[in-house]
Short mmCIF file of C-alpha atoms in Angstrom, two decimals:
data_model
loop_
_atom_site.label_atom_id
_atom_site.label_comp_id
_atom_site.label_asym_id
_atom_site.label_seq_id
_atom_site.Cartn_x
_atom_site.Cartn_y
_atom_site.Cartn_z
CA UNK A 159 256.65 -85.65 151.27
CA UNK A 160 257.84 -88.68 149.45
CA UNK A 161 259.24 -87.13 146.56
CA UNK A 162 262.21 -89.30 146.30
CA UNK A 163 261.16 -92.87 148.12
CA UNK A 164 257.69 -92.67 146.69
CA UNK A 165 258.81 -92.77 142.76
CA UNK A 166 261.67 -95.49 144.01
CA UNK A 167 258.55 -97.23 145.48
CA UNK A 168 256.47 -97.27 142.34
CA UNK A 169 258.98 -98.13 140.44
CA UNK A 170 260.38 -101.18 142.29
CA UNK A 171 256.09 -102.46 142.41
CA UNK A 172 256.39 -102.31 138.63
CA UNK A 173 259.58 -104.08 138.10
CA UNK A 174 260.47 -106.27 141.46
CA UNK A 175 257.03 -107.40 142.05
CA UNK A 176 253.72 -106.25 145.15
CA UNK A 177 255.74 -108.27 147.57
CA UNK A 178 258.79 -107.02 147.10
CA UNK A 179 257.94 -103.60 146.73
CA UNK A 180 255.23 -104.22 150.25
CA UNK A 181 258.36 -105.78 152.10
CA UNK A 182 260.50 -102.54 150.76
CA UNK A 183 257.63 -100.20 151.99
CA UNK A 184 258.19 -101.50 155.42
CA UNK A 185 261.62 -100.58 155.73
CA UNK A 186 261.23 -97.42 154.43
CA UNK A 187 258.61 -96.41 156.97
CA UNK A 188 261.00 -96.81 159.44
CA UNK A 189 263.53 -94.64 157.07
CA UNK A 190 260.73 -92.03 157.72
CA UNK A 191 262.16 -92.14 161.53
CA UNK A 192 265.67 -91.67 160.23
CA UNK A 193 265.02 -88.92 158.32
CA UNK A 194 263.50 -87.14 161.61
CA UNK A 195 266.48 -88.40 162.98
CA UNK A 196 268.42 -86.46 160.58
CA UNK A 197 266.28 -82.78 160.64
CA UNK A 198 266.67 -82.71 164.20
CA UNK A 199 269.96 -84.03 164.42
CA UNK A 200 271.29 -81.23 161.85
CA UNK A 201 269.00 -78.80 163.70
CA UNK A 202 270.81 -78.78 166.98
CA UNK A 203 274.12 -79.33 165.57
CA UNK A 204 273.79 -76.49 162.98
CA UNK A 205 273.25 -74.04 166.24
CA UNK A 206 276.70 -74.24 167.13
CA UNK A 207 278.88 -75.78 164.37
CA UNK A 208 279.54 -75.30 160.85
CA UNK A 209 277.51 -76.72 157.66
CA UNK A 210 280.39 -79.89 157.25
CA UNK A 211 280.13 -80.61 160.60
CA UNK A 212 276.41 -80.43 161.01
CA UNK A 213 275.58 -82.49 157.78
CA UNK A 214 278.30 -85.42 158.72
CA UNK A 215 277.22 -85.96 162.06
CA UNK A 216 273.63 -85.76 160.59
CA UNK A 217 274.06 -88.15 158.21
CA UNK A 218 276.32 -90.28 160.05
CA UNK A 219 273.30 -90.57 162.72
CA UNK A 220 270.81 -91.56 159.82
CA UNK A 221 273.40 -94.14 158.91
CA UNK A 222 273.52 -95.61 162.41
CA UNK A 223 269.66 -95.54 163.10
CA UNK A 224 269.22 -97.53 159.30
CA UNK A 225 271.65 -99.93 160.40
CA UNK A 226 269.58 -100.65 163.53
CA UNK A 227 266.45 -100.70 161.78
CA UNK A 228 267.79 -103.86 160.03
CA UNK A 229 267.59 -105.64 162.84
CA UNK A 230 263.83 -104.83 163.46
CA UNK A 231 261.05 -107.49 162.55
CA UNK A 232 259.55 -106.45 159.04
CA UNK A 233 255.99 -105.41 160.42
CA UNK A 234 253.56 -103.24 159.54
CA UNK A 235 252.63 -102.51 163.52
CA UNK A 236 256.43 -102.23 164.68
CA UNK A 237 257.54 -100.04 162.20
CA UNK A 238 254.39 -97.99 162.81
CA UNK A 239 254.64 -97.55 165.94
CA UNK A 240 258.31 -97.06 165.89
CA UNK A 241 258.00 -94.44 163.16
CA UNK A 242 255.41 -92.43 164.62
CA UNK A 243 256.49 -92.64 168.34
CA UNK A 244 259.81 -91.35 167.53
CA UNK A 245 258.37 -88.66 165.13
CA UNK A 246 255.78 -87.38 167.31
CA UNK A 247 258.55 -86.71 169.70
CA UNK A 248 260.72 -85.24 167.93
CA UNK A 249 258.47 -82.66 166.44
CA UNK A 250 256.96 -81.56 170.02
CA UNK A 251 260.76 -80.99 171.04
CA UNK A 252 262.04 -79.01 167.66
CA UNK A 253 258.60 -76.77 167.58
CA UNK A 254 259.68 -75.35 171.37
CA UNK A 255 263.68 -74.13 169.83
CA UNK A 256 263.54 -70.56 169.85
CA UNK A 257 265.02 -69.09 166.45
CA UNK A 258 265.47 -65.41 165.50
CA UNK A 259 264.12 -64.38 162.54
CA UNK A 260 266.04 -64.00 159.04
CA UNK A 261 266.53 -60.31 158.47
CA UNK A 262 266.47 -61.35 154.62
CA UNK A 263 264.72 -63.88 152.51
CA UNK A 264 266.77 -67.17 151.49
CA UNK A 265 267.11 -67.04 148.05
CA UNK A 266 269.60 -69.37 146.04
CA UNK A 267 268.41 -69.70 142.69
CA UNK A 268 271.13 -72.74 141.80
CA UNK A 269 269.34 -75.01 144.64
CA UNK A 270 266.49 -75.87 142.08
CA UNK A 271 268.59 -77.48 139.42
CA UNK A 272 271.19 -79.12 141.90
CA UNK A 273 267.75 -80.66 143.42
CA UNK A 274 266.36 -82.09 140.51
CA UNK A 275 269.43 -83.61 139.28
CA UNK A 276 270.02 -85.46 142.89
CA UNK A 277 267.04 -86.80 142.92
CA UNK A 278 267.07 -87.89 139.32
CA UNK A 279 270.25 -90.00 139.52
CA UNK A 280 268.94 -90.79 143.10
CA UNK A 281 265.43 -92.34 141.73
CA UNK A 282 267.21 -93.93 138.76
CA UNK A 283 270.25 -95.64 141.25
CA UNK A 284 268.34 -97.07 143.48
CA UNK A 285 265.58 -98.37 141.34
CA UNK A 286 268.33 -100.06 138.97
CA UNK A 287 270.30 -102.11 142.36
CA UNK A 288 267.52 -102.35 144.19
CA UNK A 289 267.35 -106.32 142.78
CA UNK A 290 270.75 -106.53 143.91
CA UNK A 291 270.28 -105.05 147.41
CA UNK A 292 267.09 -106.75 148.35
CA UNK A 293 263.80 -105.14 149.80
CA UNK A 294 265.24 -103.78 153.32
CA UNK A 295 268.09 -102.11 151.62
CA UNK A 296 265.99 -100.73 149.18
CA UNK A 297 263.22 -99.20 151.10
CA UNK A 298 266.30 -97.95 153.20
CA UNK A 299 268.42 -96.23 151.05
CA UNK A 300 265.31 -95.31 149.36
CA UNK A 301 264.43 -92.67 152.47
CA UNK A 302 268.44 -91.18 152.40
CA UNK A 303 267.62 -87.96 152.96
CA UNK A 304 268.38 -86.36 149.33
CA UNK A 305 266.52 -82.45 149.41
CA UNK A 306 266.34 -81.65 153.26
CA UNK A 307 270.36 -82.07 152.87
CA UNK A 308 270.85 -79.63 150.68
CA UNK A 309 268.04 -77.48 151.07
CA UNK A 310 269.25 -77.12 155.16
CA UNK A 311 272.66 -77.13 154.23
CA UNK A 312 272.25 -74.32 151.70
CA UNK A 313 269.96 -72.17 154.41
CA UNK A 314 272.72 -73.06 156.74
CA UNK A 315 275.79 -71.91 154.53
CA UNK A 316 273.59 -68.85 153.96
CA UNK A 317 273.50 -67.76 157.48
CA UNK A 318 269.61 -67.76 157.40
CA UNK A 319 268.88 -69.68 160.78
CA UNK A 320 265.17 -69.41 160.43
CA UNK A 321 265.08 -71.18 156.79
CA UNK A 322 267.19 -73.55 158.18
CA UNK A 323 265.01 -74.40 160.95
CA UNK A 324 261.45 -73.90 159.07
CA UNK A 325 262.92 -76.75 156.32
CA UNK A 326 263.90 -79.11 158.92
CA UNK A 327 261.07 -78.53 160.81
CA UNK A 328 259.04 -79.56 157.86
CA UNK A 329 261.35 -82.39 157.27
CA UNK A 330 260.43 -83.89 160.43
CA UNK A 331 256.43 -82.74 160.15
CA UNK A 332 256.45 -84.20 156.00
CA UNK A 333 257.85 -87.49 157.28
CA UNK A 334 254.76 -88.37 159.39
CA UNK A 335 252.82 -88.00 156.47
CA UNK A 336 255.75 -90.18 154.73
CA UNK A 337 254.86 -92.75 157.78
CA UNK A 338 250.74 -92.70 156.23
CA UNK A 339 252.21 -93.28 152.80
CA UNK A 340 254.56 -96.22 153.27
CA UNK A 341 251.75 -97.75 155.68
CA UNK A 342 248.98 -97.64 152.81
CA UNK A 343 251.87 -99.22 150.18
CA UNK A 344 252.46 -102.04 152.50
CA UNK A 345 248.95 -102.98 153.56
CA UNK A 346 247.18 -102.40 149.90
CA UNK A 347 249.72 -104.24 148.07
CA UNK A 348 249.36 -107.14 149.52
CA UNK A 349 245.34 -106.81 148.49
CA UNK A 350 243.84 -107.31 144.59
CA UNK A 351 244.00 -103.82 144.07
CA UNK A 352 246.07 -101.85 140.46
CA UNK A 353 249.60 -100.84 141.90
CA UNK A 354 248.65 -97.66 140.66
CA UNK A 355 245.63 -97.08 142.10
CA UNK A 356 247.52 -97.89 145.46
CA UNK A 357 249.95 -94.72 144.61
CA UNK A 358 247.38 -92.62 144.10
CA UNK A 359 245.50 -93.76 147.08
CA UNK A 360 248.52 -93.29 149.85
CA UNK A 361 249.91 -89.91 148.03
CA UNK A 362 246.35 -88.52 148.56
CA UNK A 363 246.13 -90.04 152.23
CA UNK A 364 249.61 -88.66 153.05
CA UNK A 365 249.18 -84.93 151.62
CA UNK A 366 245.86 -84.78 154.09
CA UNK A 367 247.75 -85.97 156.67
CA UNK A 368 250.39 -83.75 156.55
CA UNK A 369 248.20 -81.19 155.86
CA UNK A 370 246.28 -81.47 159.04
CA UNK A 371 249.31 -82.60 161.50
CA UNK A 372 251.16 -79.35 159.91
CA UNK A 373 248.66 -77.00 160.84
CA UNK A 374 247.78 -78.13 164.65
CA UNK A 375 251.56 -78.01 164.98
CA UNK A 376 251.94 -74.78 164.01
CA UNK A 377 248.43 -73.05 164.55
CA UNK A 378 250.14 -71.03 167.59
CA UNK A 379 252.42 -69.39 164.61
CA UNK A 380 249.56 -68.99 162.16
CA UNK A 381 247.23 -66.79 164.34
CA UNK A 382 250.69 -64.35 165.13
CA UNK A 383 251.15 -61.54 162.50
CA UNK A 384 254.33 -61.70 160.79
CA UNK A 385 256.92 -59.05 161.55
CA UNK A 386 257.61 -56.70 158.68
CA UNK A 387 261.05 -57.04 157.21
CA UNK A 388 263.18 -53.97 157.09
CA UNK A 389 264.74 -53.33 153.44
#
């Protein structure tokens, strides 16, 4: 979900202007792409290599695909398409990996705080040079893929290849949902409609989007008992 982009979103409506902030919402549904990009980059990368080398070549492939997407007309349609085409793909391909199952839970209790004070300093960055970088940078930078790095990266430093699959998984399921989001922002602002009323709107659109797309992805998995854990 949003949890980064959407407040950077909001926040950019409120202070840049709906244009602005409609423009921005384009680019950062095709950041939704990118961050697929970057869950199933790190994914198959993270099989065979370390957690450096998996998160720079993951990164460095979000950095490449935002670059491209520069270059791309600022419309609703394309970037729609685009977005969901690629997504779509990408989770039919990562729900077929085979993955062994953790023997043990993941549990790092220091991930919470190092989380909230990324995406803090993330939120309040962006939001404060986003009338310096312009709309496509903004929506952009906006989608940098903040808690799926460190949440996979910590799963992956643990040694817990399940968790690390399972959160990138959802990385690249939550971003279609992202897609539904940034496609309500950029129609509805351009409309007479309370920027906040067209927050609330695509939030609640996107969580019952993700909500359904998550469970016809994985209904296979739901209707399989889970295997007891030895202590």
């Amino acid at each position: 979900m949003p949890i980064t982009s959407g407040p950077i979103s909001y926040f950019i409506a409120l202070e840049q202007g709906k244009l602005f902030a409609a423009n921005s919402a384009v680019a950062s549904l095709y950041g939704m792409s990118g961050i697929g990009l970057f869950c199933f980059s790190y994914l198959v990368i993270s099989r065979r290599f370390g957690v450096f080398k998996s998160l720079f070549t993951a990164l460095s492939i979000w950095c490449v695909f935002s670059v491209i997407t520069l270059f791309l007309p600022v419309d609703i349609i394309v970037a729609s398409v685009v977005s969901l085409c690629t997504l779509l793909g990408l989770t039919v391909i990562s729900t077929k990996l085979d993955i062994s199952v953790d023997t043990k839970p993941l549990n790092a209790r220091w991930e919470l705080p190092v989380k909230m004070l990324l995406v803090t300093s993330f939120i309040v960055l962006v939001t404060f040079i986003s009338q310096h970088i312009g709309s496509a940078w903004s929506g952009l930078i906006s989608t940098f893929p903040v808690i799926l790095a460190v949440m996979g990266s910590v799963a992956h430093f643990s040694d817990k290849q399940a968790s690390t699959f399972k959160i990138l998984n959802g990385g690249i399921i939550g971003s279609l949902g992202g897609c539904v989001f940034f496609a309500v922002i950029a129609l509805a602002l351009k409309l007479n409609f309370v920027i906040w009323q067209v927050y609330a709107a695509a939030a609640v659109c996107s969580t019952l989007f993700t909500i359904v797309v998550s469970y016809f992805v994985n209904r296979k998995q739901l209707s399989q008992p889970t295997p007891a854990l030895s202590n």
